[in-house]
């Protein structure tokens, strides 16, 4: 069973959007403009490509061309067994568990104790990824992660001690955490923050202690990262378009349909993550082609040459 089969069975974002539309159509009535607003507000940039034609052209037979529905009541969406199995599998991921307290994890595990996970972490083998990832099971790491996550949500500063590559200890005071980022290639989390007017990037695995500070009195500053634009041409074979949208879900992106099987996908990424982006694009093989920038195309060629030489 592929990922597309799994997600076609569970109630994700698109299912919630359609349920909202059908509920409004069944009770208050719905106009075409209102329908479009719901799709673009609750969905993604590419949501209109699939949802609007399927709903308005009677492809799914859920709405008539007059934006009426044969349903009399708002759809209910109980958890399916497959959804429970997927949730159980996700909770086995140590990175996901970082976002929950011990009590929350205990409650979730009890609720799913009779459910077999859809898959287990040990079933996956990763290539081209460093093996010295963060120690996600460490009690200290988990506590530091939770404190930083709380600071981001509550808009507070932190005091943090940090061990450098030269084994020195630096103490940051009144550090403003902005975002937590995950690198799939390094298998590490990093913190983006501001120390006064200075942009700071800290690897979470090297943070020793974290203490919450005072609430911030002004809006969080924006970190101006060096953004790069990449234009990809996709051939929609083996669900390439769906996989690409999921694969690059962490990035700002725009989509354009060229014909029934070809799409343009424009993604915006941090210049510092360029090496990782090379591996991410190569994972799609011949179904994905880089149109621009030319410098990224050259990076792909160099990597492919290295792989060919290594295999000889």
Short mmCIF file of C-alpha atoms in Angstrom, two decimals:
data_model
loop_
_atom_site.label_atom_id
_atom_site.label_comp_id
_atom_site.label_asym_id
_atom_site.label_seq_id
_atom_site.Cartn_x
_atom_site.Cartn_y
_atom_site.Cartn_z
CA UNK A 1 0.00 0.00 0.00
CA UNK A 2 1.46 3.37 -1.01
CA UNK A 3 1.27 6.68 0.83
CA UNK A 4 -1.36 7.97 -1.62
CA UNK A 5 -3.60 5.00 -0.74
CA UNK A 6 -3.22 5.71 2.99
CA UNK A 7 -4.01 9.37 2.74
CA UNK A 8 -6.96 8.79 0.42
CA UNK A 9 -8.64 6.92 3.27
CA UNK A 10 -8.10 9.27 6.21
CA UNK A 11 -9.77 12.57 6.95
CA UNK A 12 -7.07 15.14 6.24
CA UNK A 13 -7.24 18.79 5.27
CA UNK A 14 -9.12 18.23 2.00
CA UNK A 15 -11.71 16.04 3.71
CA UNK A 16 -12.32 18.76 6.29
CA UNK A 17 -12.67 21.39 3.56
CA UNK A 18 -15.20 19.29 1.66
CA UNK A 19 -17.11 18.50 4.87
CA UNK A 20 -17.31 22.23 5.65
CA UNK A 21 -18.56 22.99 2.14
CA UNK A 22 -21.19 20.24 2.22
CA UNK A 23 -22.34 21.28 5.67
CA UNK A 24 -22.87 24.87 4.56
CA UNK A 25 -24.54 23.77 1.32
CA UNK A 26 -26.94 21.53 3.28
CA UNK A 27 -27.91 24.17 5.86
CA UNK A 28 -27.32 27.81 4.94
CA UNK A 29 -26.84 27.48 1.22
CA UNK A 30 -23.67 28.26 -0.67
CA UNK A 31 -22.56 30.42 -3.60
CA UNK A 32 -19.72 29.69 -5.99
CA UNK A 33 -17.71 32.64 -4.64
CA UNK A 34 -18.18 31.46 -1.06
CA UNK A 35 -17.09 27.96 -2.07
CA UNK A 36 -13.89 29.32 -3.63
CA UNK A 37 -13.12 31.40 -0.54
CA UNK A 38 -13.40 28.31 1.68
CA UNK A 39 -11.08 26.28 -0.56
CA UNK A 40 -8.34 28.92 -0.76
CA UNK A 41 -8.63 30.01 2.88
CA UNK A 42 -8.57 26.54 4.46
CA UNK A 43 -6.44 24.77 1.84
CA UNK A 44 -3.12 25.33 0.14
CA UNK A 45 -1.92 27.20 -2.93
CA UNK A 46 -2.59 24.17 -5.11
CA UNK A 47 -5.97 23.27 -3.57
CA UNK A 48 -7.98 24.80 -6.39
CA UNK A 49 -6.32 22.54 -8.96
CA UNK A 50 -8.11 19.44 -7.71
CA UNK A 51 -10.95 20.45 -5.40
CA UNK A 52 -12.76 23.12 -7.41
CA UNK A 53 -13.18 21.13 -10.67
CA UNK A 54 -14.14 17.96 -8.79
CA UNK A 55 -16.83 19.80 -6.80
CA UNK A 56 -18.24 22.20 -9.38
CA UNK A 57 -18.16 19.87 -12.42
CA UNK A 58 -20.10 17.14 -10.56
CA UNK A 59 -17.15 14.78 -10.78
CA UNK A 60 -17.70 13.64 -7.20
CA UNK A 61 -21.51 14.02 -7.37
CA UNK A 62 -21.46 15.88 -4.06
CA UNK A 63 -22.64 19.24 -5.42
CA UNK A 64 -24.83 20.16 -8.36
CA UNK A 65 -23.87 22.90 -10.77
CA UNK A 66 -26.23 25.16 -8.80
CA UNK A 67 -24.01 24.54 -5.71
CA UNK A 68 -26.69 22.44 -4.00
CA UNK A 69 -26.13 19.11 -2.28
CA UNK A 70 -28.35 16.03 -1.87
CA UNK A 71 -27.06 15.70 1.71
CA UNK A 72 -29.47 16.81 4.42
CA UNK A 73 -27.03 16.83 7.34
CA UNK A 74 -23.44 17.88 7.88
CA UNK A 75 -21.07 14.91 7.39
CA UNK A 76 -19.62 13.37 10.55
CA UNK A 77 -16.04 12.14 10.51
CA UNK A 78 -15.22 9.45 13.10
CA UNK A 79 -11.71 8.06 13.27
CA UNK A 80 -11.14 5.12 10.97
CA UNK A 81 -9.08 2.10 11.94
CA UNK A 82 -6.51 3.06 9.30
CA UNK A 83 -6.28 6.55 10.75
CA UNK A 84 -5.73 5.14 14.25
CA UNK A 85 -3.03 2.82 12.89
CA UNK A 86 -1.32 5.75 11.20
CA UNK A 87 -1.49 7.86 14.38
CA UNK A 88 -0.01 4.98 16.38
CA UNK A 89 2.84 4.74 13.85
CA UNK A 90 3.48 8.49 13.96
CA UNK A 91 3.68 8.43 17.77
CA UNK A 92 6.50 5.88 17.52
CA UNK A 93 8.67 8.53 15.84
CA UNK A 94 10.95 10.04 18.50
CA UNK A 95 10.98 13.40 16.67
CA UNK A 96 7.18 13.61 16.81
CA UNK A 97 7.19 12.70 20.51
CA UNK A 98 9.22 15.85 21.23
CA UNK A 99 6.08 17.94 20.67
CA UNK A 100 4.13 16.17 23.44
CA UNK A 101 4.48 16.16 27.21
CA UNK A 102 4.91 12.85 29.03
CA UNK A 103 1.29 13.03 30.24
CA UNK A 104 -0.01 13.70 26.71
CA UNK A 105 1.99 10.77 25.36
CA UNK A 106 0.66 8.49 28.08
CA UNK A 107 -2.95 9.47 27.27
CA UNK A 108 -2.46 8.95 23.53
CA UNK A 109 -0.76 5.59 24.02
CA UNK A 110 -3.57 4.40 26.27
CA UNK A 111 -6.20 5.45 23.74
CA UNK A 112 -4.37 3.50 21.02
CA UNK A 113 -3.12 0.57 23.11
CA UNK A 114 -5.23 -2.00 21.21
CA UNK A 115 -4.22 -0.65 17.79
CA UNK A 116 -1.35 -2.10 15.75
CA UNK A 117 0.82 0.60 14.14
CA UNK A 118 0.65 0.87 10.37
CA UNK A 119 4.45 0.70 10.24
CA UNK A 120 7.41 0.87 12.60
CA UNK A 121 10.48 3.17 12.47
CA UNK A 122 12.88 0.24 12.12
CA UNK A 123 11.30 -0.66 8.78
CA UNK A 124 12.87 2.40 7.15
CA UNK A 125 16.44 2.58 5.89
CA UNK A 126 17.80 6.05 5.09
CA UNK A 127 20.53 6.70 2.55
CA UNK A 128 22.67 9.86 2.23
CA UNK A 129 21.87 10.89 5.79
CA UNK A 130 24.34 11.47 8.59
CA UNK A 131 24.24 8.86 11.36
CA UNK A 132 25.05 11.25 14.25
CA UNK A 133 21.53 12.65 14.57
CA UNK A 134 20.23 14.35 17.70
CA UNK A 135 19.64 12.31 20.87
CA UNK A 136 15.85 12.59 20.80
CA UNK A 137 15.38 10.18 23.72
CA UNK A 138 17.63 12.16 26.04
CA UNK A 139 15.71 13.64 28.98
CA UNK A 140 17.78 16.83 28.78
CA UNK A 141 17.20 17.19 25.04
CA UNK A 142 13.44 16.65 25.45
CA UNK A 143 13.24 19.23 28.24
CA UNK A 144 15.23 21.81 26.27
CA UNK A 145 13.06 21.22 23.21
CA UNK A 146 9.86 21.67 25.22
CA UNK A 147 11.13 24.88 26.82
CA UNK A 148 12.08 26.36 23.45
CA UNK A 149 8.77 25.30 21.93
CA UNK A 150 6.93 26.92 24.85
CA UNK A 151 8.95 30.12 24.41
CA UNK A 152 8.05 30.31 20.72
CA UNK A 153 4.34 29.75 21.42
CA UNK A 154 4.19 32.12 24.40
CA UNK A 155 6.42 34.80 22.84
CA UNK A 156 9.01 34.82 25.60
CA UNK A 157 12.78 35.16 25.61
CA UNK A 158 15.12 32.44 26.91
CA UNK A 159 18.49 32.12 28.62
CA UNK A 160 20.49 29.23 27.17
CA UNK A 161 23.94 27.72 27.68
CA UNK A 162 25.50 26.29 24.53
CA UNK A 163 28.53 24.10 23.81
CA UNK A 164 30.47 25.20 20.71
CA UNK A 165 32.39 23.00 18.25
CA UNK A 166 35.58 23.90 20.14
CA UNK A 167 34.02 22.58 23.37
CA UNK A 168 33.61 26.05 24.86
CA UNK A 169 30.44 27.02 26.72
CA UNK A 170 28.59 30.20 25.72
CA UNK A 171 25.68 31.64 27.70
CA UNK A 172 22.99 33.46 25.74
CA UNK A 173 20.74 35.81 27.72
CA UNK A 174 17.46 37.29 26.48
CA UNK A 175 17.68 35.22 23.32
CA UNK A 176 14.47 35.50 21.30
CA UNK A 177 13.57 32.10 19.69
CA UNK A 178 11.86 32.50 16.32
CA UNK A 179 11.55 29.05 14.74
CA UNK A 180 12.57 25.43 15.15
CA UNK A 181 13.86 23.80 11.96
CA UNK A 182 14.56 20.16 11.12
CA UNK A 183 17.22 19.01 8.67
CA UNK A 184 16.36 15.64 7.13
CA UNK A 185 19.92 15.19 5.83
CA UNK A 186 21.60 15.93 9.18
CA UNK A 187 18.76 14.42 11.26
CA UNK A 188 19.04 17.39 13.62
CA UNK A 189 16.90 20.26 14.89
CA UNK A 190 18.19 23.81 14.99
CA UNK A 191 16.92 26.98 16.60
CA UNK A 192 16.70 30.25 14.71
CA UNK A 193 16.66 33.24 17.04
CA UNK A 194 17.69 36.83 17.64
CA UNK A 195 20.20 38.06 20.22
CA UNK A 196 19.57 41.77 20.11
CA UNK A 197 19.94 42.64 16.42
CA UNK A 198 22.08 39.57 15.70
CA UNK A 199 20.69 36.48 13.95
CA UNK A 200 21.70 33.29 15.78
CA UNK A 201 21.45 29.65 14.68
CA UNK A 202 21.93 27.01 17.39
CA UNK A 203 21.97 23.22 17.04
CA UNK A 204 19.60 21.83 19.67
CA UNK A 205 21.89 18.91 20.37
CA UNK A 206 24.55 21.33 21.64
CA UNK A 207 22.26 23.30 23.94
CA UNK A 208 23.02 22.44 27.57
CA UNK A 209 20.28 24.26 29.50
CA UNK A 210 17.28 26.47 28.70
CA UNK A 211 15.40 28.77 31.05
CA UNK A 212 12.31 30.77 30.15
CA UNK A 213 12.65 34.52 30.43
CA UNK A 214 10.23 37.43 30.40
CA UNK A 215 7.36 37.82 27.91
CA UNK A 216 8.22 39.95 24.89
CA UNK A 217 6.65 43.39 24.78
CA UNK A 218 6.81 43.76 20.99
CA UNK A 219 6.25 41.66 17.91
CA UNK A 220 8.76 38.93 17.17
CA UNK A 221 11.43 40.09 14.71
CA UNK A 222 11.53 38.62 11.25
CA UNK A 223 14.65 36.74 10.21
CA UNK A 224 15.61 37.62 6.67
CA UNK A 225 17.04 34.39 5.32
CA UNK A 226 18.78 34.19 1.96
CA UNK A 227 15.89 32.84 -0.09
CA UNK A 228 16.44 31.07 -3.39
CA UNK A 229 13.81 30.24 -6.00
CA UNK A 230 13.82 26.96 -7.89
CA UNK A 231 11.45 26.04 -10.73
CA UNK A 232 10.75 22.34 -11.19
CA UNK A 233 8.97 20.62 -14.07
CA UNK A 234 7.10 17.47 -13.03
CA UNK A 235 5.77 14.57 -15.03
CA UNK A 236 2.85 13.25 -12.98
CA UNK A 237 3.77 9.57 -13.11
CA UNK A 238 3.52 7.34 -10.02
CA UNK A 239 1.76 10.19 -8.17
CA UNK A 240 4.78 12.48 -8.55
CA UNK A 241 2.75 15.66 -8.07
CA UNK A 242 1.20 14.44 -4.82
CA UNK A 243 4.55 13.19 -3.52
CA UNK A 244 6.24 16.48 -4.43
CA UNK A 245 3.64 18.57 -2.62
CA UNK A 246 4.08 16.42 0.49
CA UNK A 247 7.88 16.29 0.15
CA UNK A 248 8.19 20.08 -0.07
CA UNK A 249 5.34 20.83 2.37
CA UNK A 250 7.78 22.71 4.64
CA UNK A 251 8.58 25.26 1.91
CA UNK A 252 6.69 28.14 0.34
CA UNK A 253 5.67 27.07 -3.16
CA UNK A 254 3.55 27.85 -6.20
CA UNK A 255 2.03 25.42 -8.70
CA UNK A 256 1.03 25.73 -12.33
CA UNK A 257 -0.65 23.08 -14.48
CA UNK A 258 0.81 22.84 -17.99
CA UNK A 259 -1.33 19.97 -19.27
CA UNK A 260 -2.90 16.75 -17.93
CA UNK A 261 0.44 15.22 -16.96
CA UNK A 262 2.91 18.11 -16.64
CA UNK A 263 3.18 20.72 -13.86
CA UNK A 264 5.49 23.52 -12.82
CA UNK A 265 6.36 23.67 -9.14
CA UNK A 266 8.20 26.74 -7.84
CA UNK A 267 9.72 26.34 -4.38
CA UNK A 268 11.53 28.87 -2.20
CA UNK A 269 14.29 27.57 0.08
CA UNK A 270 17.05 28.81 2.36
CA UNK A 271 20.41 29.16 0.59
CA UNK A 272 22.11 27.40 3.51
CA UNK A 273 20.01 24.27 2.78
CA UNK A 274 21.14 24.01 -0.84
CA UNK A 275 23.06 20.75 -0.39
CA UNK A 276 20.05 19.13 1.23
CA UNK A 277 17.83 20.37 -1.61
CA UNK A 278 20.07 18.57 -4.11
CA UNK A 279 19.37 15.25 -2.41
CA UNK A 280 15.65 16.01 -2.15
CA UNK A 281 15.35 16.71 -5.88
CA UNK A 282 17.45 13.70 -6.89
CA UNK A 283 15.13 11.42 -4.91
CA UNK A 284 12.43 11.93 -7.58
CA UNK A 285 14.56 10.59 -10.43
CA UNK A 286 13.53 11.31 -14.04
CA UNK A 287 10.01 12.49 -13.14
CA UNK A 288 11.40 15.83 -11.90
CA UNK A 289 13.49 18.30 -13.92
CA UNK A 290 15.04 21.55 -12.69
CA UNK A 291 14.33 24.43 -15.07
CA UNK A 292 16.11 27.11 -13.05
CA UNK A 293 18.41 28.30 -11.60
CA UNK A 294 21.24 27.06 -13.78
CA UNK A 295 23.65 27.00 -10.82
CA UNK A 296 21.44 24.39 -9.13
CA UNK A 297 21.43 22.30 -12.32
CA UNK A 298 25.23 22.30 -12.20
CA UNK A 299 25.15 21.09 -8.59
CA UNK A 300 22.92 18.19 -9.65
CA UNK A 301 25.31 17.28 -12.47
CA UNK A 302 28.30 17.32 -10.09
CA UNK A 303 26.50 15.08 -7.61
CA UNK A 304 25.48 12.61 -10.32
CA UNK A 305 29.09 12.48 -11.59
CA UNK A 306 30.28 11.69 -8.05
CA UNK A 307 27.74 8.88 -7.77
CA UNK A 308 28.80 7.41 -11.12
CA UNK A 309 32.50 7.52 -10.18
CA UNK A 310 31.80 5.92 -6.82
CA UNK A 311 29.93 3.03 -8.46
CA UNK A 312 32.74 2.22 -10.91
#
